[in-house]
Short mmCIF file of C-alpha atoms and ligand atoms in Angstrom, two decimals:
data_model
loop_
_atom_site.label_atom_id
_atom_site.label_comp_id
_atom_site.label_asym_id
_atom_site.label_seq_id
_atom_site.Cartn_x
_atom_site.Cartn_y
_atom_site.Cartn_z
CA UNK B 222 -18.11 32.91 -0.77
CA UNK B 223 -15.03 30.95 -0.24
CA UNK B 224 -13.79 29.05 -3.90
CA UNK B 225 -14.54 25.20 -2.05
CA UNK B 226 -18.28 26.92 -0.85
CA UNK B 227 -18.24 27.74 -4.42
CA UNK B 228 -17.46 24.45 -6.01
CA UNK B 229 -19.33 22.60 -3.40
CA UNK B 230 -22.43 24.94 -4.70
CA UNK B 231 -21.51 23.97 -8.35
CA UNK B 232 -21.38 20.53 -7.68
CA UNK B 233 -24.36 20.07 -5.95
CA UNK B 234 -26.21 21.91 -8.88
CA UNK B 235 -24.68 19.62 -11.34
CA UNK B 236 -25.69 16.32 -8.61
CA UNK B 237 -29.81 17.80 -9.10
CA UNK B 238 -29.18 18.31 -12.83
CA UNK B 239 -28.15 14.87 -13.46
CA UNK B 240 -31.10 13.60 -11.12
CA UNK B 241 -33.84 15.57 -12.58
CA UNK B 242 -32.85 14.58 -16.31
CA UNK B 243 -33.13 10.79 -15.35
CA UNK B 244 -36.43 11.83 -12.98
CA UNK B 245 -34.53 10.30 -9.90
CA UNK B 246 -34.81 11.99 -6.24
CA UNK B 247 -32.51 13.88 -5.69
CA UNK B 248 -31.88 12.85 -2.29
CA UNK B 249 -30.85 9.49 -3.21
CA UNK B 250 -27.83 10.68 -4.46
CA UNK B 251 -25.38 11.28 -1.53
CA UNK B 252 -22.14 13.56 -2.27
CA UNK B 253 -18.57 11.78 -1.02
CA UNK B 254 -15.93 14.62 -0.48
CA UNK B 255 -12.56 13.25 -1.33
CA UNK B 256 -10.15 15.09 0.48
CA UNK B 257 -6.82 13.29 -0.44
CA UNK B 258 -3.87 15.55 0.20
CA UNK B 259 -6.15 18.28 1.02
CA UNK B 260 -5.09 19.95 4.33
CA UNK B 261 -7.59 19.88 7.12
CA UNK B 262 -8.50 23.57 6.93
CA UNK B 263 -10.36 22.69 3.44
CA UNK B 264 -12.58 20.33 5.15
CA UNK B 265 -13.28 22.45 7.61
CA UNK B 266 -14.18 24.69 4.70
CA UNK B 267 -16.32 22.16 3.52
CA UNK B 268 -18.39 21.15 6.64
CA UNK B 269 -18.88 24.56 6.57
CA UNK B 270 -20.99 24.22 3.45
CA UNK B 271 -22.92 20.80 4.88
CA UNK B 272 -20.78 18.63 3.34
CA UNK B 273 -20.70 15.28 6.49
CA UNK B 274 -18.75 12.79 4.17
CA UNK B 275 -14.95 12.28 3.74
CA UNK B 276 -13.73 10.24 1.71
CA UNK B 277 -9.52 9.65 2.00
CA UNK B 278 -7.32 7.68 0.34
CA UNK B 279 -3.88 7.14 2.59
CA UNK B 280 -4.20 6.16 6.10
CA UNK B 281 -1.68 7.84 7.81
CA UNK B 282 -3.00 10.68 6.08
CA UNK B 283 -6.65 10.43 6.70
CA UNK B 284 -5.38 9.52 10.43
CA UNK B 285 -3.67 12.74 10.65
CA UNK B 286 -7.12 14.41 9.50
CA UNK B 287 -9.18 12.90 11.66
CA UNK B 288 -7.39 13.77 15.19
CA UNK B 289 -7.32 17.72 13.87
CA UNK B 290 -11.21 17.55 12.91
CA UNK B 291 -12.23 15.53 15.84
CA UNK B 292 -14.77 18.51 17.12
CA UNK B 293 -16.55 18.11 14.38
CA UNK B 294 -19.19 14.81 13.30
CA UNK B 295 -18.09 13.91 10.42
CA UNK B 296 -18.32 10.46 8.57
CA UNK B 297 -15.01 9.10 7.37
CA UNK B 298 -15.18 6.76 4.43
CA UNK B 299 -11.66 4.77 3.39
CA UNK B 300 -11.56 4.66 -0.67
CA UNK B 301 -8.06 3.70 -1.28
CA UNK B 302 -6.14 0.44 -1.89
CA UNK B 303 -5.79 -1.26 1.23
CA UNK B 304 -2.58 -3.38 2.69
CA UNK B 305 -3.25 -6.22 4.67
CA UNK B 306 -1.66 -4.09 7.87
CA UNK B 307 -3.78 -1.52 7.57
CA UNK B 308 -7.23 -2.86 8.39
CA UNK B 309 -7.08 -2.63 12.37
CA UNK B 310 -6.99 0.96 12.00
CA UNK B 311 -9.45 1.28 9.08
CA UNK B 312 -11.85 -0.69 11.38
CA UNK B 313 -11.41 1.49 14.10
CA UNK B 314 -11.35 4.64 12.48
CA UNK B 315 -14.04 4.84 9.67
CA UNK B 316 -17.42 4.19 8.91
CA UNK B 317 -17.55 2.68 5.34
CA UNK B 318 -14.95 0.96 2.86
CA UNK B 319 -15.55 1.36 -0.55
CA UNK B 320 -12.35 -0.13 -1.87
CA UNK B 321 -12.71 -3.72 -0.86
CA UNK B 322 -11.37 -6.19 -3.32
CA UNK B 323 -10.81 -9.70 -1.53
CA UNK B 324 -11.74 -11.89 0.90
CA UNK B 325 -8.85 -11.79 3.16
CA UNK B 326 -9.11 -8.15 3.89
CA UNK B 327 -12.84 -7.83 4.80
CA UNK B 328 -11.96 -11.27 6.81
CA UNK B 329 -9.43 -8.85 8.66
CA UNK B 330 -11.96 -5.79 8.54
CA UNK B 331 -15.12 -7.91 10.56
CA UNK B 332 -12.65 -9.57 13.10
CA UNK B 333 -11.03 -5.66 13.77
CA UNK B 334 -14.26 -3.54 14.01
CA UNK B 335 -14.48 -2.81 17.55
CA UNK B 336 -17.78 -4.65 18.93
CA UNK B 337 -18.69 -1.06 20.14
CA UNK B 338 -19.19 0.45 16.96
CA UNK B 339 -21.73 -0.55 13.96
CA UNK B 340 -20.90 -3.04 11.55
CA UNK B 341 -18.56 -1.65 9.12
CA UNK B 342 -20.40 -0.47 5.95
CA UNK B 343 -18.62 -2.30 2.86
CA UNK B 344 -18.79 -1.61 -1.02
CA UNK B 345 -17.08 -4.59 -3.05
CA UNK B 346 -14.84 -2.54 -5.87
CA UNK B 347 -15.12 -4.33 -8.85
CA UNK B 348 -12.89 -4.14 -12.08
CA UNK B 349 -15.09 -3.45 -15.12
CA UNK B 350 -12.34 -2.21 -17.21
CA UNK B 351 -10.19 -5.49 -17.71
CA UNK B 352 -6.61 -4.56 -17.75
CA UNK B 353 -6.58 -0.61 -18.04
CA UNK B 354 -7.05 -1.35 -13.99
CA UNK B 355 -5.35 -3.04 -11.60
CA UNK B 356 -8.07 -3.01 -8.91
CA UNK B 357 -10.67 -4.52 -7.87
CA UNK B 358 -12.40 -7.52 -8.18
CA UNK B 359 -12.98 -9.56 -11.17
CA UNK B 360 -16.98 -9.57 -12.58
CA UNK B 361 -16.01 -12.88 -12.38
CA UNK B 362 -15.05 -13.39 -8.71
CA UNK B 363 -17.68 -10.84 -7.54
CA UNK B 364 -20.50 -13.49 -6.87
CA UNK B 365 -18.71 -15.77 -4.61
CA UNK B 366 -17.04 -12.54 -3.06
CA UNK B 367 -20.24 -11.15 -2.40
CA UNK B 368 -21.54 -14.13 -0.79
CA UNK B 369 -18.59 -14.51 1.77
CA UNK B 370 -18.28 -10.94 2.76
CA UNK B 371 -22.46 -10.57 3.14
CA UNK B 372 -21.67 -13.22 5.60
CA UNK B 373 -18.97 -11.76 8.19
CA UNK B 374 -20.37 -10.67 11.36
CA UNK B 375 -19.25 -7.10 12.05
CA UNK B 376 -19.67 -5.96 8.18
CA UNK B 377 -22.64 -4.88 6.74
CA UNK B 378 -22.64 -5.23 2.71
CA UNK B 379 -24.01 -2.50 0.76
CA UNK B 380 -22.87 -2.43 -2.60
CA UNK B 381 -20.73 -1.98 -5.68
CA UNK B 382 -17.78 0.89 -6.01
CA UNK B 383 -15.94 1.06 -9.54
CA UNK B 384 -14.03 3.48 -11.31
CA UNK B 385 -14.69 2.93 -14.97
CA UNK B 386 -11.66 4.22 -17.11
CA UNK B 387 -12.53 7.54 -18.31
CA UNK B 388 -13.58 8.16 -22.13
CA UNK B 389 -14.88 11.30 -23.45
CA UNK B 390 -17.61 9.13 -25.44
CA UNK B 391 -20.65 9.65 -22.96
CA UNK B 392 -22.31 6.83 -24.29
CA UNK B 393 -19.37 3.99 -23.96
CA UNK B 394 -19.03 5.95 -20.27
CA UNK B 395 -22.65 5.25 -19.61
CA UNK B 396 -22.14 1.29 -20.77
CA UNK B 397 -19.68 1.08 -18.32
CA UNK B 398 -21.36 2.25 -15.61
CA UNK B 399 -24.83 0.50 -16.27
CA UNK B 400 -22.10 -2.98 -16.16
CA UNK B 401 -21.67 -2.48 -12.73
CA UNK B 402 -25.43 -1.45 -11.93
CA UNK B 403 -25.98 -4.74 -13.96
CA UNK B 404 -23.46 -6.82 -11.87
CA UNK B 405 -25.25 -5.42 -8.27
CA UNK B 406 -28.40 -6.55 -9.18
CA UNK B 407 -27.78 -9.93 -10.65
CA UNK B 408 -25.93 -10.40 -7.08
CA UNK B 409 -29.67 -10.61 -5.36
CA UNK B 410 -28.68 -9.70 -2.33
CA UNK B 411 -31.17 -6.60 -1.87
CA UNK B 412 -27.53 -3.75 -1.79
CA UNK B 413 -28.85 -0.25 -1.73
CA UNK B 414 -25.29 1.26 -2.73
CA UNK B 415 -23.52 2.33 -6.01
CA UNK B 416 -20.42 4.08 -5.25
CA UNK B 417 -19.26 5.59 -8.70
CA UNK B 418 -18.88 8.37 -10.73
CA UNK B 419 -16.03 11.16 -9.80
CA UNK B 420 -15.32 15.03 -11.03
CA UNK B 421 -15.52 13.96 -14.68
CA UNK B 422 -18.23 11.68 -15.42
CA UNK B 423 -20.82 12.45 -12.45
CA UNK B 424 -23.81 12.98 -14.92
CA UNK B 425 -23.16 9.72 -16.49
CA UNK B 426 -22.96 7.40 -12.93
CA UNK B 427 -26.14 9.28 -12.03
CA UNK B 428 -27.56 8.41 -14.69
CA UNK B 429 -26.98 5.04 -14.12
CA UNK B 430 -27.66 4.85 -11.06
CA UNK B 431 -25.06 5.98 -8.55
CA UNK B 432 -25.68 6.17 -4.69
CA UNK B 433 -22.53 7.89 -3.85
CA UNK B 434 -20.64 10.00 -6.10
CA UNK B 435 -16.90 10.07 -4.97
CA UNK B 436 -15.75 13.79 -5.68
CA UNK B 437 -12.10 15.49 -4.99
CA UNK B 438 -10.77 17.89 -8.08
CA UNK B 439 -14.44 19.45 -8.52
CA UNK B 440 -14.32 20.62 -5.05
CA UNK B 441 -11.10 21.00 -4.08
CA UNK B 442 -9.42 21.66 -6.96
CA UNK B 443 -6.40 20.11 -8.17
CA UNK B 444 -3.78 17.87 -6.37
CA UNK B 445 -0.79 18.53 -6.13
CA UNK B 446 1.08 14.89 -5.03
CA UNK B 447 4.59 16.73 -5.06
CA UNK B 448 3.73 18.87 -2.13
CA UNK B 449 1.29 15.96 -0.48
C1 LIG V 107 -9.14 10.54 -6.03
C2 LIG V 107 -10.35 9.68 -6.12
C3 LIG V 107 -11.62 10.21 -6.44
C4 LIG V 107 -11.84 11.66 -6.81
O1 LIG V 107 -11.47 11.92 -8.13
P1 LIG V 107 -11.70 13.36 -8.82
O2 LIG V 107 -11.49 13.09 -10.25
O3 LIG V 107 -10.66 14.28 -8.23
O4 LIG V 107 -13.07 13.80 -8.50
C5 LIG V 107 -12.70 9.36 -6.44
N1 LIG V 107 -12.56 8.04 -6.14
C6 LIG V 107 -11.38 7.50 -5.82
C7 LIG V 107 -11.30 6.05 -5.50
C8 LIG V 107 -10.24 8.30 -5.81
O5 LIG V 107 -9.05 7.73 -5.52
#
């Protein structure tokens, strides 16, 4: 077995762990590869193993990815920070967005996503962790946010994506996931998605309820930005 079939293996035990010990179904937790700086060849690796879902962080990057995997039928999900003259290819080119944090870029997003393709699946990502981040929307802003986005056109919105800052306490991890669980349901708006919980703190975003799980070092090991 290759090391990624491996860790893909390992990771999907831990994913059923985590389930059974909070008696959820296993199958409503759905396993995000993040393949930053990972070369195509590793995702190749991956689909080999059934993994479907990519999740990338840099455009040009993920752009690069895309054209060298296109025999294969894969999902492509955009996770990263996201400039104002980037959304024409993001709408284009992927099938969810879990890294949107104002109004201006899903604006951009619904009036770029070709009327050919399926409204662009959206996750709001929302700053639960005051100043230790710098994005993401404010709990704050989130309501009115919500309310504008759920109403574009060509995007359809699903939920909440945050990235907590990491602690080794499990339960101040587990408060700060359950916050953003909190903050999706006291939106109303019926969203089916929670996009958190990454190599570190799966068990814990499980736990509270995570949808997607957004998972690079576990499974591809460790970056290496110097040679990216
Ligand atoms: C890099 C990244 C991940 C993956 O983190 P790991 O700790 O390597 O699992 C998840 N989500 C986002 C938004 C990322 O940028």
């Amino acid at each position: 077995m290759s090391t990624i079939a491996g860790n893909i293996a390992l990771v999907e035990a831990r994913i059923r762990a985590a389930a059974l010990a909070v008696q959820r179904d296993v199958t409503s937790v759905h396993l995000l590869a993040v393949s930053k700086t990972k070369p195509a060849t590793a995702l190749r690796e991956a689909y080999a193993s059934g993994i479907r879902d990519f999740g990338e962080n840099y455009l040009q990057e993920a752009r690069a990815k895309q054209v060298e995997l296109a025999d294969l039928p894969l999902s492509w999900h955009f996770i990263g920070p996201i400039q104002s003259n980037k959304t024409r290819d993001i709408a284009e080119h992927f099938e969810w967005v879990h890294s949107v944090d104002r109004l201006k870029i899903a604006q951009r997003l619904s009036e770029q996503r070709p009327a050919e393709l399926a409204p662009l699946n959206i996750c709001i990502q929302v700053n639960v962790s005051g100043e230790a981040s710098k994005s993401g929307c404010t709990p704050a802003d989130l309501p009115a946010l919500a309310a504008a986005i759920s109403a574009l056109p060509r995007l359809k919105l699903r939920g909440l994506m945050a990235i907590p800052e990491p602690t080794e306490d499990r339960a101040e991890q587990d408060r700060a996931f359950a916050t953003v669980r909190h903050l999706q349901e006291s939106l109303n708006l019926g969203l089916d998605t929670l996009s958190m919980g990454m190599s570190h703190d799966l068990e814990s975003a499980i736990a509270q309820g995570a949808t997607w799980v957004r998972i690079g070092t576990a499974l591809f090991g460790a970056r290496d930005y110097g040679q990216a």
